[in-house]
Amino acid sequence: MPAATNVFNPFPHDWHSAEYVSGWITHDVARDPERRPLLQQMFGAAPFARDAELQVLDVGAGYGVVTEETLNAFPAARVTLQDYSQPMLDQARRRLSDRLGRLSFVLCDLTDPSWPRQVGGPFDLGVSAIALHNLRSPEKIFACYRAIHDLLKPGGCFLNCDRFVEGTDRHVAELRDAGFGRVECISEQAPRAILVAARTDA
Ligand SMILES: C[S@@+](CC[C@H](N)C(=O)[O-])C[C@H]1O[C@@H](n2cnc3c(N)ncnc32)[C@H](O)[C@@H]1O
């Protein structure tokens, strides 16, 4: 009889379990060759000079992949990593231990109306990847779009690479309603897409 293989099952998510998070990261890192170029394409759309001293908010930062790509694109940036999973933020702190001076960590839940106050700001750039769809309810996601808009400085920008199972049209419309003057989808491989939302009030 063949030996049983211990295959990691990512569903259902259990972001508060250190064991689940560790398994999820091992599974996720294997997707780097597909995922990193997408994130790099996303950062290519940020309207800032490479040496800009940006204040950046990473929404649903997880173990820090997006923050790492932020610092590759903008080495002088300071990043606030927001997540509600302590195990994820612990992993991020470990992985980015050589750059802790540029980082802040905020443990809070995006469904808690006080989360925008907890992360501080204002920020030049908001970034997020495969995080907001976890909220499941469109209303909760759209409330985050409004909060992120209000956390940005005039001229600020929000880059969001996520899964949009019902397409991006409503998300583009909601980002415009949230106050972003320019919103575009720069990549779509359904259900994954990259949305760029810029404040045009600088
Ligand atoms: C798929 S992981 C993505 C992590 C990271 N952005 C990346 O690209 O590797 C989703 C993240 O969203 C976080 N998350 C899910 N629901 C959340 C909520 N309600 N509030 C804050 N973070 C949440 C999870 O803890 C997890 O770290």
mmCIF file of C-alpha atoms and ligand atoms in Angstrom:
data_model
loop_
_atom_site.group_PDB
_atom_site.id
_atom_site.type_symbol
_atom_site.label_atom_id
_atom_site.label_comp_id
_atom_site.label_asym_id
_atom_site.label_seq_id
_atom_site.Cartn_x
_atom_site.Cartn_y
_atom_site.Cartn_z
ATOM 1 C CA MET A 1 0.000 0.000 0.000
ATOM 2 C CA PRO A 2 1.469 3.447 -0.906
ATOM 3 C CA ALA A 3 2.429 5.660 2.037
ATOM 4 C CA ALA A 4 -0.175 8.344 2.792
ATOM 5 C CA THR A 5 0.994 11.748 1.548
ATOM 6 C CA ASN A 6 0.430 14.744 3.767
ATOM 7 C CA VAL A 7 -1.101 17.160 1.253
ATOM 8 C CA PHE A 8 -1.897 20.627 2.619
ATOM 9 C CA ASN A 9 -5.529 21.627 2.129
ATOM 10 C CA PRO A 10 -5.861 25.449 2.169
ATOM 11 C CA PHE A 11 -9.645 25.342 2.697
ATOM 12 C CA PRO A 12 -11.251 26.351 4.935
ATOM 13 C CA HIS A 13 -8.837 29.127 5.852
ATOM 14 C CA ASP A 14 -7.830 29.297 9.513
ATOM 15 C CA TRP A 15 -5.716 32.452 9.621
ATOM 16 C CA HIS A 16 -5.514 32.444 13.419
ATOM 17 C CA SER A 17 -3.825 29.037 13.634
ATOM 18 C CA ALA A 18 -0.011 29.064 13.626
ATOM 19 C CA GLU A 19 0.042 25.533 12.190
ATOM 20 C CA TYR A 20 -2.389 26.364 9.357
ATOM 21 C CA VAL A 21 -0.515 29.592 8.542
ATOM 22 C CA SER A 22 2.798 27.753 8.392
ATOM 23 C CA GLY A 23 1.312 25.159 5.981
ATOM 24 C CA TRP A 24 -0.341 27.879 3.899
ATOM 25 C CA ILE A 25 2.952 29.755 3.528
ATOM 26 C CA THR A 26 4.811 26.638 2.370
ATOM 27 C CA HIS A 27 2.034 26.076 -0.185
ATOM 28 C CA ASP A 28 2.041 29.746 -1.238
ATOM 29 C CA VAL A 29 5.806 30.119 -1.637
ATOM 30 C CA ALA A 30 5.654 27.413 -4.334
ATOM 31 C CA ARG A 31 3.573 29.873 -6.381
ATOM 32 C CA ASP A 32 6.258 32.590 -6.315
ATOM 33 C CA PRO A 33 7.263 32.166 -9.983
ATOM 34 C CA GLU A 34 3.691 33.008 -11.027
ATOM 35 C CA ARG A 35 2.902 35.541 -8.282
ATOM 36 C CA ARG A 36 6.000 37.744 -7.968
ATOM 37 C CA PRO A 37 5.904 38.979 -11.603
ATOM 38 C CA LEU A 38 2.244 39.961 -11.109
ATOM 39 C CA LEU A 39 3.137 41.956 -7.996
ATOM 40 C CA GLN A 40 6.055 43.567 -9.837
ATOM 41 C CA GLN A 41 3.680 44.546 -12.650
ATOM 42 C CA MET A 42 1.382 46.049 -10.009
ATOM 43 C CA PHE A 43 4.174 48.162 -8.500
ATOM 44 C CA GLY A 44 5.103 49.341 -12.007
ATOM 45 C CA ALA A 45 1.758 51.192 -12.004
ATOM 46 C CA ALA A 46 2.545 53.235 -8.861
ATOM 47 C CA PRO A 47 3.020 56.883 -9.858
ATOM 48 C CA PHE A 48 6.056 57.531 -7.659
ATOM 49 C CA ALA A 49 9.829 57.860 -8.127
ATOM 50 C CA ARG A 50 11.881 54.855 -7.002
ATOM 51 C CA ASP A 51 13.652 56.917 -4.313
ATOM 52 C CA ALA A 52 10.432 58.451 -2.901
ATOM 53 C CA GLU A 53 10.147 58.265 0.907
ATOM 54 C CA LEU A 54 6.661 56.831 0.787
ATOM 55 C CA GLN A 55 4.415 55.939 3.699
ATOM 56 C CA VAL A 56 2.780 52.692 2.623
ATOM 57 C CA LEU A 57 -0.115 50.655 4.065
ATOM 58 C CA ASP A 58 -0.169 46.917 3.250
ATOM 59 C CA VAL A 59 -3.771 45.773 3.830
ATOM 60 C CA GLY A 60 -4.066 42.095 4.815
ATOM 61 C CA ALA A 61 -0.290 41.906 4.675
ATOM 62 C CA GLY A 62 0.033 38.266 5.707
ATOM 63 C CA TYR A 63 3.614 37.033 5.873
ATOM 64 C CA GLY A 64 4.980 40.096 4.091
ATOM 65 C CA VAL A 65 5.354 39.225 0.400
ATOM 66 C CA VAL A 66 3.710 42.441 -0.772
ATOM 67 C CA THR A 67 5.707 44.497 1.717
ATOM 68 C CA GLU A 68 8.884 42.837 0.428
ATOM 69 C CA GLU A 69 7.972 43.793 -3.153
ATOM 70 C CA THR A 70 7.099 47.315 -1.947
ATOM 71 C CA LEU A 71 10.595 47.719 -0.523
ATOM 72 C CA ASN A 72 12.147 46.275 -3.699
ATOM 73 C CA ALA A 73 10.261 48.876 -5.758
ATOM 74 C CA PHE A 74 10.669 51.753 -3.254
ATOM 75 C CA PRO A 75 13.678 51.115 -0.976
ATOM 76 C CA ALA A 76 13.142 54.339 1.005
ATOM 77 C CA ALA A 77 9.516 53.496 1.844
ATOM 78 C CA ARG A 78 8.151 52.802 5.319
ATOM 79 C CA VAL A 79 5.447 50.181 5.451
ATOM 80 C CA THR A 80 2.652 49.523 7.938
ATOM 81 C CA LEU A 81 1.620 45.881 7.747
ATOM 82 C CA GLN A 82 -2.026 45.394 8.755
ATOM 83 C CA ASP A 83 -3.518 41.957 9.376
ATOM 84 C CA TYR A 84 -5.810 40.266 11.901
ATOM 85 C CA SER A 85 -3.677 37.135 12.108
ATOM 86 C CA GLN A 86 -0.983 37.203 14.771
ATOM 87 C CA PRO A 87 0.717 34.096 13.267
ATOM 88 C CA MET A 88 0.916 35.849 9.882
ATOM 89 C CA LEU A 89 2.413 39.030 11.372
ATOM 90 C CA ASP A 90 4.873 36.914 13.396
ATOM 91 C CA GLN A 91 6.001 35.223 10.155
ATOM 92 C CA ALA A 92 6.303 38.626 8.447
ATOM 93 C CA ARG A 93 8.443 39.957 11.310
ATOM 94 C CA ARG A 94 10.746 36.926 10.981
ATOM 95 C CA ARG A 95 10.978 37.054 7.183
ATOM 96 C CA LEU A 96 11.671 40.801 7.101
ATOM 97 C CA SER A 97 13.947 40.882 10.162
ATOM 98 C CA ASP A 98 16.687 42.740 8.254
ATOM 99 C CA ARG A 99 14.296 45.638 7.513
ATOM 100 C CA LEU A 100 12.366 46.031 10.767
ATOM 101 C CA GLY A 101 13.405 49.689 11.028
ATOM 102 C CA ARG A 102 11.211 50.470 8.014
ATOM 103 C CA LEU A 103 8.198 48.517 9.275
ATOM 104 C CA SER A 104 5.257 48.819 11.683
ATOM 105 C CA PHE A 105 2.814 46.030 12.455
ATOM 106 C CA VAL A 106 -0.845 46.551 13.293
ATOM 107 C CA LEU A 107 -3.062 43.678 14.379
ATOM 108 C CA CYS A 108 -6.668 44.581 13.571
ATOM 109 C CA ASP A 109 -9.727 43.249 11.812
ATOM 110 C CA LEU A 110 -10.907 44.915 8.597
ATOM 111 C CA THR A 111 -14.507 44.321 9.658
ATOM 112 C CA ASP A 112 -13.989 46.407 12.823
ATOM 113 C CA PRO A 113 -15.049 50.001 12.005
ATOM 114 C CA SER A 114 -12.137 51.300 14.119
ATOM 115 C CA TRP A 115 -9.465 49.677 11.900
ATOM 116 C CA PRO A 116 -8.651 52.870 9.944
ATOM 117 C CA ARG A 117 -7.884 54.693 13.205
ATOM 118 C CA GLN A 118 -5.745 51.788 14.382
ATOM 119 C CA VAL A 119 -3.435 51.865 11.332
ATOM 120 C CA GLY A 120 -2.801 55.614 11.537
ATOM 121 C CA GLY A 121 -1.736 57.338 8.340
ATOM 122 C CA PRO A 122 -2.078 59.267 6.159
ATOM 123 C CA PHE A 123 -0.346 57.148 3.518
ATOM 124 C CA ASP A 124 0.977 57.842 0.026
ATOM 125 C CA LEU A 125 0.322 54.322 -1.166
ATOM 126 C CA GLY A 126 -2.067 51.535 -0.198
ATOM 127 C CA VAL A 127 -1.280 48.015 -1.398
ATOM 128 C CA SER A 128 -3.084 44.729 -1.029
ATOM 129 C CA ALA A 129 -2.932 41.239 -2.518
ATOM 130 C CA ILE A 130 -5.321 38.293 -2.308
ATOM 131 C CA ALA A 131 -6.658 39.685 0.959
ATOM 132 C CA LEU A 132 -9.892 41.669 0.614
ATOM 133 C CA HIS A 133 -11.903 38.880 -1.059
ATOM 134 C CA ASN A 134 -11.521 37.045 2.275
ATOM 135 C CA LEU A 135 -14.111 39.442 3.701
ATOM 136 C CA ARG A 136 -16.623 37.676 1.394
ATOM 137 C CA SER A 137 -19.337 40.341 1.661
ATOM 138 C CA PRO A 138 -19.143 42.960 -1.135
ATOM 139 C CA GLU A 139 -20.389 45.608 1.319
ATOM 140 C CA LYS A 140 -17.472 44.923 3.684
ATOM 141 C CA ILE A 141 -14.993 45.064 0.797
ATOM 142 C CA PHE A 142 -16.475 48.314 -0.504
ATOM 143 C CA ALA A 143 -16.368 49.824 3.015
ATOM 144 C CA CYS A 144 -12.631 49.047 2.992
ATOM 145 C CA TYR A 145 -12.239 50.842 -0.343
ATOM 146 C CA ARG A 146 -13.782 53.949 1.207
ATOM 147 C CA ALA A 147 -11.612 53.670 4.309
ATOM 148 C CA ILE A 148 -8.459 53.192 2.234
ATOM 149 C CA HIS A 149 -9.334 56.232 0.109
ATOM 150 C CA ASP A 150 -9.693 58.344 3.244
ATOM 151 C CA LEU A 151 -6.401 57.022 4.676
ATOM 152 C CA LEU A 152 -4.493 58.219 1.599
ATOM 153 C CA LYS A 153 -3.019 61.651 1.084
ATOM 154 C CA PRO A 154 -4.255 63.737 -1.854
ATOM 155 C CA GLY A 155 -2.498 62.272 -4.910
ATOM 156 C CA GLY A 156 -2.217 58.894 -3.167
ATOM 157 C CA CYS A 157 -2.762 55.592 -4.878
ATOM 158 C CA PHE A 158 -4.204 52.135 -4.042
ATOM 159 C CA LEU A 159 -2.926 49.006 -5.798
ATOM 160 C CA ASN A 160 -5.047 45.899 -5.351
ATOM 161 C CA CYS A 161 -4.298 42.451 -6.775
ATOM 162 C CA ASP A 162 -7.184 40.196 -5.780
ATOM 163 C CA ARG A 163 -9.683 37.555 -6.809
ATOM 164 C CA PHE A 164 -12.825 39.105 -8.312
ATOM 165 C CA VAL A 165 -15.119 36.122 -8.823
ATOM 166 C CA GLU A 166 -17.957 38.254 -10.157
ATOM 167 C CA GLY A 167 -15.707 40.406 -12.334
ATOM 168 C CA THR A 168 -14.143 43.805 -11.724
ATOM 169 C CA ASP A 169 -16.825 46.205 -13.051
ATOM 170 C CA ARG A 170 -18.613 46.755 -9.738
ATOM 171 C CA HIS A 171 -15.303 47.108 -7.908
ATOM 172 C CA VAL A 172 -14.150 49.772 -10.369
ATOM 173 C CA ALA A 173 -17.462 51.620 -9.875
ATOM 174 C CA GLU A 174 -17.245 51.375 -6.065
ATOM 175 C CA LEU A 175 -13.657 52.653 -6.059
ATOM 176 C CA ARG A 176 -14.818 55.648 -8.127
ATOM 177 C CA ASP A 177 -17.699 56.216 -5.691
ATOM 178 C CA ALA A 178 -15.192 56.055 -2.835
ATOM 179 C CA GLY A 179 -13.535 59.143 -4.366
ATOM 180 C CA PHE A 180 -10.719 57.775 -6.514
ATOM 181 C CA GLY A 181 -10.575 59.985 -9.623
ATOM 182 C CA ARG A 182 -8.814 57.441 -11.834
ATOM 183 C CA VAL A 183 -9.457 53.717 -11.602
ATOM 184 C CA GLU A 184 -8.219 51.113 -14.050
ATOM 185 C CA CYS A 185 -7.831 47.397 -14.345
ATOM 186 C CA ILE A 186 -4.276 46.862 -15.594
ATOM 187 C CA SER A 187 -4.315 43.050 -15.711
ATOM 188 C CA GLU A 188 -7.071 40.463 -15.778
ATOM 189 C CA GLN A 189 -6.653 36.703 -15.700
ATOM 190 C CA ALA A 190 -10.080 35.930 -14.256
ATOM 191 C CA PRO A 191 -10.797 35.691 -11.444
ATOM 192 C CA ARG A 192 -7.498 37.418 -10.596
ATOM 193 C CA ALA A 193 -7.043 41.068 -11.570
ATOM 194 C CA ILE A 194 -5.021 44.122 -10.625
ATOM 195 C CA LEU A 195 -6.902 47.351 -9.970
ATOM 196 C CA VAL A 196 -5.121 50.692 -9.723
ATOM 197 C CA ALA A 197 -7.065 53.495 -8.029
ATOM 198 C CA ALA A 198 -5.535 56.955 -7.848
ATOM 199 C CA ARG A 199 -6.637 60.055 -6.003
ATOM 200 C CA THR A 200 -6.535 62.909 -8.500
ATOM 201 C CA ASP A 201 -6.880 65.704 -5.946
ATOM 202 C CA ALA A 202 -3.179 66.461 -5.454
HETATM 203 C C1 LIG B 1 -4.272 34.935 1.216
HETATM 204 S S1 LIG B 1 -3.536 35.799 2.555
HETATM 205 C C2 LIG B 1 -2.626 37.053 1.659
HETATM 206 C C3 LIG B 1 -1.504 37.619 2.429
HETATM 207 C C4 LIG B 1 -0.588 38.573 1.665
HETATM 208 N N1 LIG B 1 -1.291 39.783 1.275
HETATM 209 C C5 LIG B 1 0.006 37.919 0.450
HETATM 210 O O1 LIG B 1 -0.238 38.369 -0.666
HETATM 211 O O2 LIG B 1 0.744 36.944 0.636
HETATM 212 C C6 LIG B 1 -4.930 36.717 3.176
HETATM 213 C C7 LIG B 1 -4.622 37.533 4.408
HETATM 214 O O3 LIG B 1 -5.770 38.309 4.750
HETATM 215 C C8 LIG B 1 -5.886 38.319 6.152
HETATM 216 N N2 LIG B 1 -7.282 38.598 6.513
HETATM 217 C C9 LIG B 1 -8.374 37.868 6.193
HETATM 218 N N3 LIG B 1 -9.469 38.422 6.730
HETATM 219 C C10 LIG B 1 -9.063 39.521 7.410
HETATM 220 C C11 LIG B 1 -9.744 40.506 8.193
HETATM 221 N N4 LIG B 1 -11.057 40.457 8.403
HETATM 222 N N5 LIG B 1 -9.021 41.498 8.730
HETATM 223 C C12 LIG B 1 -7.671 41.564 8.539
HETATM 224 N N6 LIG B 1 -6.965 40.651 7.829
HETATM 225 C C13 LIG B 1 -7.671 39.639 7.264
HETATM 226 C C14 LIG B 1 -5.446 36.924 6.575
HETATM 227 O O4 LIG B 1 -5.072 36.867 7.935
HETATM 228 C C15 LIG B 1 -4.290 36.675 5.614
HETATM 229 O O5 LIG B 1 -3.064 37.096 6.152
#
